[in-house]
Tab-separated table of C-alpha atoms in Angstrom:
chain	number	residue	atom	x	y	z
A	5	UNK	CA	205.548	-68.586	-107.959
A	6	UNK	CA	209.067	-69.894	-108.241
A	7	UNK	CA	210.853	-72.284	-105.933
A	8	UNK	CA	213.312	-69.433	-105.293
A	9	UNK	CA	211.045	-66.905	-103.542
A	10	UNK	CA	213.915	-64.625	-102.534
A	11	UNK	CA	215.601	-64.522	-105.922
A	12	UNK	CA	215.947	-61.053	-107.435
A	13	UNK	CA	218.219	-59.731	-110.130
A	14	UNK	CA	221.110	-57.590	-108.827
A	15	UNK	CA	220.174	-53.921	-108.432
A	16	UNK	CA	216.533	-54.653	-109.203
A	17	UNK	CA	215.369	-53.261	-105.873
A	18	UNK	CA	218.427	-51.298	-104.781
A	19	UNK	CA	219.099	-48.996	-107.738
A	20	UNK	CA	218.759	-45.374	-106.597
A	21	UNK	CA	215.708	-43.481	-107.697
A	22	UNK	CA	215.941	-40.128	-109.366
A	23	UNK	CA	216.194	-37.072	-107.112
A	24	UNK	CA	212.908	-36.164	-105.449
A	25	UNK	CA	213.411	-32.439	-105.994
A	26	UNK	CA	213.114	-29.700	-108.593
A	27	UNK	CA	215.790	-31.232	-110.833
A	28	UNK	CA	214.810	-33.292	-113.885
A	29	UNK	CA	215.077	-37.061	-113.552
A	30	UNK	CA	218.066	-38.559	-115.405
A	31	UNK	CA	217.033	-39.958	-118.796
A	32	UNK	CA	218.884	-41.639	-121.635
A	33	UNK	CA	219.984	-39.283	-124.397
A	34	UNK	CA	220.315	-36.252	-122.177
A	35	UNK	CA	223.879	-35.637	-123.441
A	36	UNK	CA	223.349	-36.550	-127.108
A	37	UNK	CA	224.549	-33.873	-129.517
A	38	UNK	CA	223.149	-33.336	-133.013
A	39	UNK	CA	224.479	-31.343	-135.984
A	40	UNK	CA	222.878	-28.073	-137.104
A	41	UNK	CA	222.501	-27.163	-140.762
A	42	UNK	CA	223.961	-23.763	-139.937
A	43	UNK	CA	227.109	-25.375	-138.568
A	44	UNK	CA	228.266	-26.831	-135.278
A	45	UNK	CA	226.474	-29.109	-132.860
A	46	UNK	CA	224.107	-28.705	-129.937
A	47	UNK	CA	222.736	-30.925	-127.195
A	48	UNK	CA	219.488	-32.374	-128.490
A	49	UNK	CA	216.313	-31.008	-126.903
A	50	UNK	CA	213.827	-33.894	-126.934
A	51	UNK	CA	210.442	-32.178	-126.732
A	52	UNK	CA	208.256	-34.945	-128.163
A	53	UNK	CA	207.498	-36.837	-124.936
A	54	UNK	CA	203.859	-37.299	-125.940
A	55	UNK	CA	204.974	-39.621	-128.751
A	56	UNK	CA	207.674	-41.535	-126.843
A	57	UNK	CA	209.360	-40.366	-123.688
A	58	UNK	CA	213.068	-41.091	-123.233
A	59	UNK	CA	213.813	-44.006	-120.944
A	60	UNK	CA	214.724	-43.153	-117.385
A	61	UNK	CA	218.339	-43.959	-116.581
A	62	UNK	CA	217.005	-45.844	-113.560
A	63	UNK	CA	214.945	-48.093	-115.840
A	64	UNK	CA	217.872	-48.752	-118.150
A	65	UNK	CA	220.117	-49.659	-115.203
A	66	UNK	CA	217.519	-52.058	-113.783
A	67	UNK	CA	217.090	-53.769	-117.141
A	68	UNK	CA	220.847	-54.006	-117.663
A	69	UNK	CA	221.229	-55.617	-114.237
A	70	UNK	CA	218.531	-58.181	-115.058
A	71	UNK	CA	219.528	-58.931	-118.664
A	72	UNK	CA	222.165	-61.624	-117.873
A	73	UNK	CA	219.516	-63.474	-115.876
A	74	UNK	CA	216.942	-63.439	-118.681
A	75	UNK	CA	214.997	-66.675	-119.105
A	76	UNK	CA	211.688	-67.979	-120.399
A	77	UNK	CA	208.659	-67.037	-118.315
A	78	UNK	CA	206.206	-69.646	-116.998
A	79	UNK	CA	208.023	-72.222	-119.088
A	80	UNK	CA	211.092	-73.612	-117.391
A	81	UNK	CA	212.284	-75.367	-114.233
A	82	UNK	CA	215.763	-73.820	-114.293
A	83	UNK	CA	216.919	-71.059	-112.004
A	84	UNK	CA	216.891	-68.304	-114.641
A	85	UNK	CA	213.411	-69.231	-115.836
A	86	UNK	CA	212.137	-69.279	-112.282
A	87	UNK	CA	213.794	-65.962	-111.500
A	88	UNK	CA	212.338	-64.407	-114.669
A	89	UNK	CA	208.897	-65.730	-113.763
A	90	UNK	CA	209.234	-64.182	-110.320
A	91	UNK	CA	210.208	-60.811	-111.769
A	92	UNK	CA	207.379	-60.975	-114.296
A	93	UNK	CA	204.748	-61.618	-111.624
A	94	UNK	CA	206.329	-59.158	-109.199
A	95	UNK	CA	206.094	-56.593	-112.004
A	96	UNK	CA	202.373	-57.323	-112.278
A	97	UNK	CA	201.976	-56.590	-108.566
A	98	UNK	CA	204.062	-53.406	-108.874
A	99	UNK	CA	201.878	-52.107	-111.712
A	100	UNK	CA	198.702	-52.966	-109.760
A	101	UNK	CA	200.013	-50.934	-106.839
A	102	UNK	CA	201.054	-48.042	-109.088
A	103	UNK	CA	197.515	-47.906	-110.505
A	104	UNK	CA	195.711	-48.322	-107.189
A	105	UNK	CA	193.889	-51.407	-108.438
A	106	UNK	CA	191.149	-53.161	-106.502
A	107	UNK	CA	192.010	-56.578	-104.989
A	108	UNK	CA	190.023	-58.502	-107.617
A	109	UNK	CA	191.331	-56.535	-110.619
A	110	UNK	CA	193.536	-58.164	-113.241
A	111	UNK	CA	196.646	-56.627	-114.793
A	112	UNK	CA	197.108	-57.871	-118.356
A	113	UNK	CA	200.361	-57.076	-120.175
A	114	UNK	CA	199.971	-56.033	-123.799
A	115	UNK	CA	202.090	-54.293	-126.432
A	116	UNK	CA	200.748	-50.731	-125.997
A	117	UNK	CA	197.704	-48.619	-125.192
A	118	UNK	CA	196.403	-49.381	-128.684
A	119	UNK	CA	196.789	-53.102	-128.093
A	120	UNK	CA	195.139	-52.816	-124.672
A	121	UNK	CA	192.051	-51.102	-126.059
A	122	UNK	CA	191.842	-53.533	-128.965
A	123	UNK	CA	191.953	-56.344	-126.380
A	124	UNK	CA	189.088	-54.758	-124.473
A	125	UNK	CA	187.159	-54.310	-127.719
A	126	UNK	CA	187.639	-58.016	-128.432
A	127	UNK	CA	186.062	-59.066	-125.113
A	128	UNK	CA	182.995	-56.815	-125.179
A	129	UNK	CA	179.825	-58.788	-124.398
A	130	UNK	CA	177.208	-59.190	-127.108
A	131	UNK	CA	175.093	-56.100	-127.719
A	132	UNK	CA	177.524	-53.763	-125.984
A	133	UNK	CA	177.199	-50.099	-126.926
A	134	UNK	CA	180.327	-47.941	-126.892
A	135	UNK	CA	180.384	-44.196	-126.258
A	136	UNK	CA	183.506	-42.251	-127.200
A	137	UNK	CA	184.204	-38.553	-127.737
A	138	UNK	CA	185.492	-37.456	-131.133
A	139	UNK	CA	188.385	-35.870	-129.254
A	140	UNK	CA	190.038	-39.223	-128.533
A	141	UNK	CA	193.351	-40.470	-129.881
A	142	UNK	CA	192.843	-43.013	-132.655
A	143	UNK	CA	193.899	-45.748	-130.189
A	144	UNK	CA	190.645	-45.241	-128.307
A	145	UNK	CA	188.547	-43.935	-131.196
A	146	UNK	CA	188.930	-46.801	-133.655
A	147	UNK	CA	189.184	-50.284	-132.034
A	148	UNK	CA	185.512	-50.981	-131.400
A	149	UNK	CA	184.854	-53.032	-134.541
A	150	UNK	CA	181.341	-54.415	-134.789
A	151	UNK	CA	180.057	-52.763	-131.622
A	152	UNK	CA	177.416	-50.060	-131.908
A	153	UNK	CA	179.488	-46.912	-131.393
A	154	UNK	CA	178.170	-43.456	-130.550
A	155	UNK	CA	180.698	-40.715	-131.286
A	156	UNK	CA	180.138	-37.689	-129.060
A	157	UNK	CA	180.874	-34.128	-130.190
A	158	UNK	CA	183.847	-32.285	-128.739
A	159	UNK	CA	182.859	-30.549	-125.503
A	160	UNK	CA	184.086	-27.045	-124.747
A	161	UNK	CA	184.137	-27.369	-120.953
A	162	UNK	CA	184.621	-30.296	-118.561
A	163	UNK	CA	181.044	-29.814	-117.345
A	164	UNK	CA	179.789	-30.004	-120.926
A	165	UNK	CA	181.666	-33.289	-121.356
A	166	UNK	CA	179.757	-34.794	-118.428
A	167	UNK	CA	176.430	-33.385	-119.626
A	168	UNK	CA	177.017	-34.710	-123.157
A	169	UNK	CA	177.765	-38.186	-121.864
A	170	UNK	CA	174.766	-38.211	-119.537
A	171	UNK	CA	172.412	-37.249	-122.385
A	172	UNK	CA	173.863	-39.913	-124.663
A	173	UNK	CA	173.584	-42.649	-122.040
A	174	UNK	CA	170.055	-41.614	-121.086
A	175	UNK	CA	169.044	-41.839	-124.738
A	176	UNK	CA	170.169	-45.424	-125.281
A	177	UNK	CA	167.737	-47.350	-127.432
A	178	UNK	CA	169.226	-50.851	-127.563
A	179	UNK	CA	167.647	-53.171	-124.996
A	180	UNK	CA	168.261	-56.786	-124.020
A	181	UNK	CA	165.635	-58.704	-122.100
A	182	UNK	CA	163.564	-55.591	-121.495
A	183	UNK	CA	166.428	-53.490	-120.118
A	184	UNK	CA	169.469	-51.718	-121.396
A	185	UNK	CA	172.291	-53.979	-122.521
A	186	UNK	CA	175.933	-53.535	-121.581
A	187	UNK	CA	177.611	-50.225	-122.384
A	188	UNK	CA	181.168	-48.947	-122.289
A	189	UNK	CA	182.480	-45.380	-122.176
A	190	UNK	CA	186.029	-44.735	-123.373
A	191	UNK	CA	187.708	-41.484	-122.373
A	192	UNK	CA	191.187	-40.034	-122.236
A	193	UNK	CA	192.714	-38.777	-119.008
A	194	UNK	CA	194.797	-36.070	-120.688
A	195	UNK	CA	194.589	-35.021	-124.316
A	196	UNK	CA	197.565	-35.870	-126.500
A	197	UNK	CA	196.828	-32.668	-128.465
A	198	UNK	CA	196.053	-29.999	-125.881
A	199	UNK	CA	197.372	-31.651	-122.709
A	200	UNK	CA	194.138	-30.724	-120.945
A	201	UNK	CA	192.937	-32.962	-118.116
A	202	UNK	CA	189.510	-34.535	-118.512
A	203	UNK	CA	186.972	-34.903	-115.670
A	204	UNK	CA	187.486	-38.644	-115.390
A	205	UNK	CA	185.958	-39.139	-111.953
A	206	UNK	CA	182.807	-37.216	-112.913
A	207	UNK	CA	182.517	-39.102	-116.220
A	208	UNK	CA	182.898	-42.396	-114.354
A	209	UNK	CA	180.107	-41.414	-111.970
A	210	UNK	CA	177.864	-40.536	-114.918
A	211	UNK	CA	178.637	-43.819	-116.650
A	212	UNK	CA	177.917	-45.903	-113.575
A	213	UNK	CA	174.708	-43.995	-112.828
A	214	UNK	CA	173.429	-45.168	-116.215
A	215	UNK	CA	174.640	-48.756	-115.859
A	216	UNK	CA	177.659	-48.345	-118.124
A	217	UNK	CA	181.313	-49.149	-117.551
A	218	UNK	CA	184.248	-46.902	-118.342
A	219	UNK	CA	187.806	-47.404	-119.561
A	220	UNK	CA	190.434	-44.724	-119.054
A	221	UNK	CA	193.058	-44.126	-121.729
A	222	UNK	CA	195.884	-43.038	-119.426
A	223	UNK	CA	198.651	-42.985	-122.032
A	224	UNK	CA	199.232	-39.248	-121.518
A	225	UNK	CA	198.057	-39.082	-117.895
A	226	UNK	CA	200.043	-41.813	-116.142
A	227	UNK	CA	203.506	-40.336	-116.913
A	228	UNK	CA	202.498	-36.972	-115.436
A	229	UNK	CA	199.951	-37.554	-112.648
A	230	UNK	CA	199.075	-40.309	-110.190
A	231	UNK	CA	196.348	-42.611	-111.508
A	232	UNK	CA	194.198	-44.595	-109.075
A	233	UNK	CA	191.608	-47.012	-110.410
A	234	UNK	CA	189.856	-46.955	-107.050
A	235	UNK	CA	189.831	-43.187	-106.542
A	236	UNK	CA	188.732	-42.428	-110.091
A	237	UNK	CA	186.288	-45.357	-109.933
A	238	UNK	CA	187.039	-46.479	-113.481
A	239	UNK	CA	186.521	-50.060	-114.590
A	240	UNK	CA	189.719	-50.338	-116.657
A	241	UNK	CA	192.811	-48.297	-117.354
A	242	UNK	CA	195.186	-48.631	-120.306
A	243	UNK	CA	198.635	-47.145	-120.853
A	244	UNK	CA	201.914	-47.690	-122.705
A	245	UNK	CA	205.391	-48.231	-121.321
A	246	UNK	CA	207.065	-46.098	-123.982
A	247	UNK	CA	205.267	-42.996	-122.726
A	248	UNK	CA	206.064	-43.884	-119.095
A	249	UNK	CA	209.860	-43.656	-119.568
A	250	UNK	CA	210.129	-47.401	-120.241
A	251	UNK	CA	211.247	-48.750	-123.638
A	252	UNK	CA	210.709	-52.175	-125.274
A	253	UNK	CA	207.092	-52.028	-126.458
A	254	UNK	CA	204.885	-53.160	-123.598
A	255	UNK	CA	201.555	-51.895	-122.356
A	256	UNK	CA	198.948	-52.542	-119.690
A	257	UNK	CA	195.221	-53.149	-119.447
A	258	UNK	CA	194.176	-53.286	-115.802
A	259	UNK	CA	190.736	-53.565	-114.286
A	260	UNK	CA	187.696	-55.748	-113.806
A	261	UNK	CA	188.174	-59.419	-114.550
A	262	UNK	CA	184.668	-60.608	-115.496
A	263	UNK	CA	184.506	-59.542	-119.153
A	264	UNK	CA	188.078	-60.725	-119.614
A	265	UNK	CA	187.366	-64.126	-118.079
A	266	UNK	CA	184.129	-64.694	-119.979
A	267	UNK	CA	185.496	-63.931	-123.456
A	268	UNK	CA	187.554	-66.068	-125.781
A	269	UNK	CA	191.283	-65.365	-125.493
A	270	UNK	CA	192.502	-62.314	-127.393
A	271	UNK	CA	195.172	-64.573	-128.939
A	272	UNK	CA	194.997	-68.365	-128.991
A	273	UNK	CA	198.155	-70.250	-128.155
A	274	UNK	CA	200.560	-71.407	-125.506
A	275	UNK	CA	200.338	-69.626	-122.195
A	276	UNK	CA	196.651	-68.816	-122.611
A	277	UNK	CA	195.686	-72.492	-122.489
A	278	UNK	CA	195.563	-74.452	-119.246
A	279	UNK	CA	194.755	-77.849	-120.771
A	280	UNK	CA	194.521	-79.127	-124.360
A	281	UNK	CA	193.297	-82.626	-125.297
A	282	UNK	CA	192.324	-84.460	-128.450
A	283	UNK	CA	188.747	-85.636	-128.780
A	284	UNK	CA	187.664	-88.969	-130.189
A	285	UNK	CA	186.189	-87.200	-133.216
A	286	UNK	CA	189.625	-85.824	-134.015
A	287	UNK	CA	189.054	-82.307	-132.726
A	288	UNK	CA	190.671	-80.513	-129.805
A	289	UNK	CA	189.214	-79.480	-126.456
A	290	UNK	CA	190.821	-76.483	-124.766
A	291	UNK	CA	190.537	-75.270	-121.203
A	292	UNK	CA	191.661	-71.637	-121.053
A	293	UNK	CA	193.182	-69.889	-118.059
A	294	UNK	CA	190.898	-67.580	-116.078
A	295	UNK	CA	193.796	-65.427	-114.870
A	296	UNK	CA	195.461	-62.620	-116.831
A	297	UNK	CA	197.380	-65.340	-118.705
A	298	UNK	CA	194.165	-65.987	-120.678
A	299	UNK	CA	195.007	-62.942	-122.809
A	300	UNK	CA	198.812	-63.191	-122.743
A	301	UNK	CA	199.399	-66.027	-125.214
A	302	UNK	CA	202.921	-66.616	-126.475
A	303	UNK	CA	206.242	-65.864	-124.824
A	304	UNK	CA	205.784	-62.598	-122.956
A	305	UNK	CA	207.999	-59.540	-123.295
A	306	UNK	CA	209.527	-59.969	-119.853
A	307	UNK	CA	212.093	-57.180	-120.337
A	308	UNK	CA	209.380	-54.775	-121.482
A	309	UNK	CA	207.194	-55.698	-118.533
A	310	UNK	CA	210.077	-55.381	-116.085
A	311	UNK	CA	210.942	-51.962	-117.523
A	312	UNK	CA	207.374	-50.759	-116.909
A	313	UNK	CA	207.556	-51.913	-113.299
A	314	UNK	CA	210.923	-50.178	-112.880
A	315	UNK	CA	209.453	-46.933	-114.241
A	316	UNK	CA	206.481	-47.226	-111.878
A	317	UNK	CA	208.846	-47.611	-108.912
A	318	UNK	CA	211.028	-44.709	-110.050
A	319	UNK	CA	208.092	-42.317	-110.460
A	320	UNK	CA	206.577	-43.326	-107.132
A	321	UNK	CA	209.909	-42.842	-105.370
A	322	UNK	CA	210.543	-39.478	-107.033
A	323	UNK	CA	207.110	-38.395	-105.817
A	324	UNK	CA	204.344	-37.203	-108.102
A	325	UNK	CA	203.897	-34.080	-105.992
A	326	UNK	CA	207.433	-33.044	-106.970
A	327	UNK	CA	207.040	-34.143	-110.577
A	328	UNK	CA	203.742	-32.288	-111.020
A	329	UNK	CA	205.136	-29.112	-109.453
A	330	UNK	CA	208.168	-29.119	-111.721
A	331	UNK	CA	206.039	-29.792	-114.800
A	332	UNK	CA	203.741	-26.903	-113.955
A	333	UNK	CA	206.829	-24.701	-113.823
A	334	UNK	CA	207.812	-25.834	-117.335
A	335	UNK	CA	204.264	-25.444	-118.670
A	336	UNK	CA	204.170	-21.872	-117.371
A	337	UNK	CA	207.493	-21.099	-119.069
A	338	UNK	CA	206.284	-22.375	-122.434
A	339	UNK	CA	202.841	-20.803	-122.285
A	340	UNK	CA	204.174	-17.436	-121.130
A	341	UNK	CA	206.811	-17.491	-123.856
A	342	UNK	CA	204.332	-18.369	-126.613
A	343	UNK	CA	201.904	-15.716	-125.350
A	344	UNK	CA	204.554	-13.104	-126.173
A	345	UNK	CA	204.378	-14.035	-129.870
A	346	UNK	CA	201.129	-12.678	-131.388
A	347	UNK	CA	201.514	-14.925	-134.435
A	348	UNK	CA	201.198	-18.061	-132.276
A	349	UNK	CA	197.807	-19.570	-131.459
A	350	UNK	CA	197.726	-22.314	-128.822
A	351	UNK	CA	195.030	-24.945	-129.347
A	352	UNK	CA	192.607	-25.604	-126.512
A	353	UNK	CA	189.206	-27.160	-125.852
A	354	UNK	CA	188.635	-25.996	-122.289
A	355	UNK	CA	190.398	-22.614	-122.253
A	356	UNK	CA	193.616	-21.122	-120.929
A	357	UNK	CA	192.865	-21.850	-117.278
A	358	UNK	CA	192.229	-25.579	-117.734
A	359	UNK	CA	194.659	-27.832	-115.833
A	360	UNK	CA	196.959	-29.720	-118.177
A	361	UNK	CA	200.039	-31.878	-118.544
A	362	UNK	CA	203.142	-30.930	-120.503
A	363	UNK	CA	201.569	-31.196	-123.965
A	364	UNK	CA	200.942	-27.999	-125.946
A	365	UNK	CA	199.913	-27.729	-129.605
A	366	UNK	CA	199.885	-24.537	-131.637
A	367	UNK	CA	199.951	-22.983	-135.093
A	368	UNK	CA	201.993	-20.016	-136.328
A	369	UNK	CA	200.558	-17.426	-138.685
A	370	UNK	CA	202.465	-17.356	-141.949
A	371	UNK	CA	204.062	-20.747	-141.433
A	372	UNK	CA	203.186	-24.240	-142.478
A	373	UNK	CA	203.603	-26.376	-139.368
A	374	UNK	CA	205.826	-28.914	-141.117
A	375	UNK	CA	208.171	-26.131	-142.199
A	376	UNK	CA	208.287	-24.643	-138.697
A	377	UNK	CA	208.978	-27.990	-137.009
A	378	UNK	CA	211.722	-28.778	-139.513
A	379	UNK	CA	213.402	-25.438	-138.843
A	380	UNK	CA	213.270	-26.051	-135.082
A	381	UNK	CA	215.097	-29.335	-135.617
A	382	UNK	CA	217.607	-28.341	-138.282
A	383	UNK	CA	218.583	-24.918	-136.922
A	384	UNK	CA	218.121	-25.344	-133.157
A	385	UNK	CA	218.395	-29.081	-132.409
A	386	UNK	CA	214.853	-29.215	-131.031
A	387	UNK	CA	212.623	-32.241	-131.664
A	388	UNK	CA	208.871	-31.556	-131.724
A	389	UNK	CA	205.948	-33.146	-133.573
A	390	UNK	CA	203.885	-31.725	-136.409
A	391	UNK	CA	200.763	-33.060	-138.065
A	392	UNK	CA	197.427	-34.246	-136.687
A	393	UNK	CA	198.877	-36.370	-133.870
A	394	UNK	CA	196.746	-39.502	-134.489
A	395	UNK	CA	193.766	-37.445	-133.327
A	396	UNK	CA	192.522	-36.165	-136.671
A	397	UNK	CA	188.921	-35.280	-135.730
A	398	UNK	CA	190.058	-33.285	-132.689
A	399	UNK	CA	192.776	-31.317	-134.487
A	400	UNK	CA	190.438	-30.554	-137.373
A	401	UNK	CA	187.823	-29.336	-134.889
A	402	UNK	CA	190.363	-27.088	-133.188
A	403	UNK	CA	191.772	-25.711	-136.443
A	404	UNK	CA	188.459	-25.302	-138.189
A	405	UNK	CA	188.950	-24.288	-141.816
A	406	UNK	CA	192.016	-22.126	-141.307
A	407	UNK	CA	194.372	-22.444	-144.267
A	408	UNK	CA	198.014	-23.181	-143.576
A	409	UNK	CA	200.576	-20.958	-145.234
A	410	UNK	CA	202.688	-22.907	-147.679
A	411	UNK	CA	205.993	-21.288	-146.762
A	412	UNK	CA	208.960	-22.790	-148.584
A	413	UNK	CA	207.505	-26.279	-148.387
A	414	UNK	CA	204.066	-27.570	-147.647
A	415	UNK	CA	202.279	-30.148	-145.567
A	416	UNK	CA	201.194	-33.515	-146.942
A	417	UNK	CA	198.388	-33.324	-149.461
A	418	UNK	CA	194.936	-32.935	-147.962
A	419	UNK	CA	192.024	-35.213	-148.781
A	420	UNK	CA	189.859	-34.102	-151.719
A	421	UNK	CA	187.799	-31.084	-150.753
A	422	UNK	CA	189.819	-30.393	-147.575
A	423	UNK	CA	192.375	-27.766	-146.791
A	424	UNK	CA	195.820	-28.878	-145.677
A	425	UNK	CA	195.688	-28.720	-141.892
A	426	UNK	CA	198.342	-29.549	-139.330
A	427	UNK	CA	199.784	-28.189	-136.102
A	428	UNK	CA	202.959	-28.219	-134.020
A	429	UNK	CA	203.147	-30.039	-130.685
A	430	UNK	CA	205.731	-29.518	-127.977
A	431	UNK	CA	205.686	-31.985	-125.085
A	432	UNK	CA	207.908	-32.603	-122.086
A	433	UNK	CA	208.035	-34.306	-118.718
A	434	UNK	CA	210.103	-35.569	-115.824
A	435	UNK	CA	213.407	-35.583	-117.723
A	436	UNK	CA	213.154	-32.143	-119.346
A	437	UNK	CA	215.669	-29.502	-118.186
A	438	UNK	CA	214.785	-25.793	-118.153
A	439	UNK	CA	217.342	-25.127	-120.876
A	440	UNK	CA	215.362	-27.173	-123.395
A	441	UNK	CA	212.144	-25.203	-122.970
A	442	UNK	CA	214.074	-21.917	-122.806
A	443	UNK	CA	215.762	-22.766	-126.117
A	444	UNK	CA	212.415	-23.722	-127.614
A	445	UNK	CA	210.769	-20.425	-126.648
A	446	UNK	CA	213.758	-18.466	-127.919
A	447	UNK	CA	213.728	-20.391	-131.197
A	448	UNK	CA	210.013	-19.727	-131.761
A	449	UNK	CA	210.534	-16.009	-131.257
A	450	UNK	CA	213.543	-15.914	-133.586
A	451	UNK	CA	211.867	-17.904	-136.354
A	452	UNK	CA	208.765	-15.718	-136.249
A	453	UNK	CA	210.778	-12.492	-136.142
A	454	UNK	CA	213.685	-13.286	-138.468
A	455	UNK	CA	212.505	-16.260	-140.504
A	456	UNK	CA	214.439	-19.442	-141.191
A	457	UNK	CA	218.158	-19.212	-141.896
A	458	UNK	CA	218.082	-22.163	-144.292
A	459	UNK	CA	216.211	-23.208	-147.402
A	460	UNK	CA	213.779	-26.139	-147.173
A	461	UNK	CA	212.046	-28.420	-149.645
A	462	UNK	CA	209.301	-31.025	-149.636
A	463	UNK	CA	210.363	-34.675	-149.672
A	464	UNK	CA	207.759	-37.453	-149.445
A	465	UNK	CA	205.290	-35.100	-147.813
A	466	UNK	CA	207.726	-33.768	-145.222
A	467	UNK	CA	209.647	-30.523	-145.056
A	468	UNK	CA	213.414	-31.130	-144.950
A	469	UNK	CA	216.501	-28.907	-145.249
A	470	UNK	CA	217.578	-28.374	-148.849
A	471	UNK	CA	221.129	-29.551	-149.574
């Protein structure tokens, strides 16, 4: 801790939170206007929160208030360095509180959810088996390197997810010293494709009953619902700041310290090392930190970390009960609107009644998804996502072998022997006004009924307005 224990950046703890009511929270970009190919301008409707949510105005104001006081963290004796170190470590405590961490848990700051899960993959003990559903985002599907990985088939109900995991864990064959070796289950909290909530607490209980640990990918859950490590009984949780209304490229891995402390540092360098000395034989002896600093080598992204903490405070102060209620209202608007268009098919694993966050993917009969998304942007000023959403196995499972209509321009080329498959994703959250989802629903109906007003062409695999 610093020698200035009461030092805080101006406005860091006094900036007003967003309104704890049915109104959207103020976000950056809410008044940005964009041109339409048909003429004129319109306020941009950012409906791609699942990729990157806009920064909360509260977060931006906190960062702006701190920026003049920026200094090196854990490195300097000067006032600004000490103040920055204080804010960095206070941010760690804020995130631990936001996640409901256990007293002995560590909060490690990373670059993103992907980086967090790659860090965890790097510290797995020898012989660790990893169990992951094929429905995961690539961030949690791919990092496990040389570990023995069991990929589980997509379940069609939450109960089936638990049963599938229990069978897989019960059938483990790798043993160490006469018993089962270490095992890790990786599961999402909310799908980045369907928005559906997964039975995390039940999956954690199943994992622990079979001597396995579990990490929760909360990238899509934490911005929409409260996440408590203790209540869910998960061993680790990972999330990204840029999905939590905080810019600047920081992430979090929080949870049990033992595997982190026992492994070699994720990155070797300054900050991770406690003591370095030359040996007589010319080599170097290193004593590594046992705290979170062990895996935070290099100069940390203090502004990114501080922005995450600011977002955590803002969401807590706004109240998740209010945020969840408002999001359910928006989800109902979108789903009811899409249900009125017979040509639209919403993608789902668990069915229409499954609880979900504000992430909805769909396809439209007679349209290539790239063409449809481009028309939403160019003719209505609406930003959505099209493609496979970095969850290729899941989207392919949900789409099956349905061909996509080519329309005026097609999707990127498929792999040899595959059909061209992609979908459209609309996603929203705490900063989304009703007008944006109303405009989206209206635009879908108009495009399906009347077609696009503009001509489009394919450019580098994407559908763009023809000029």
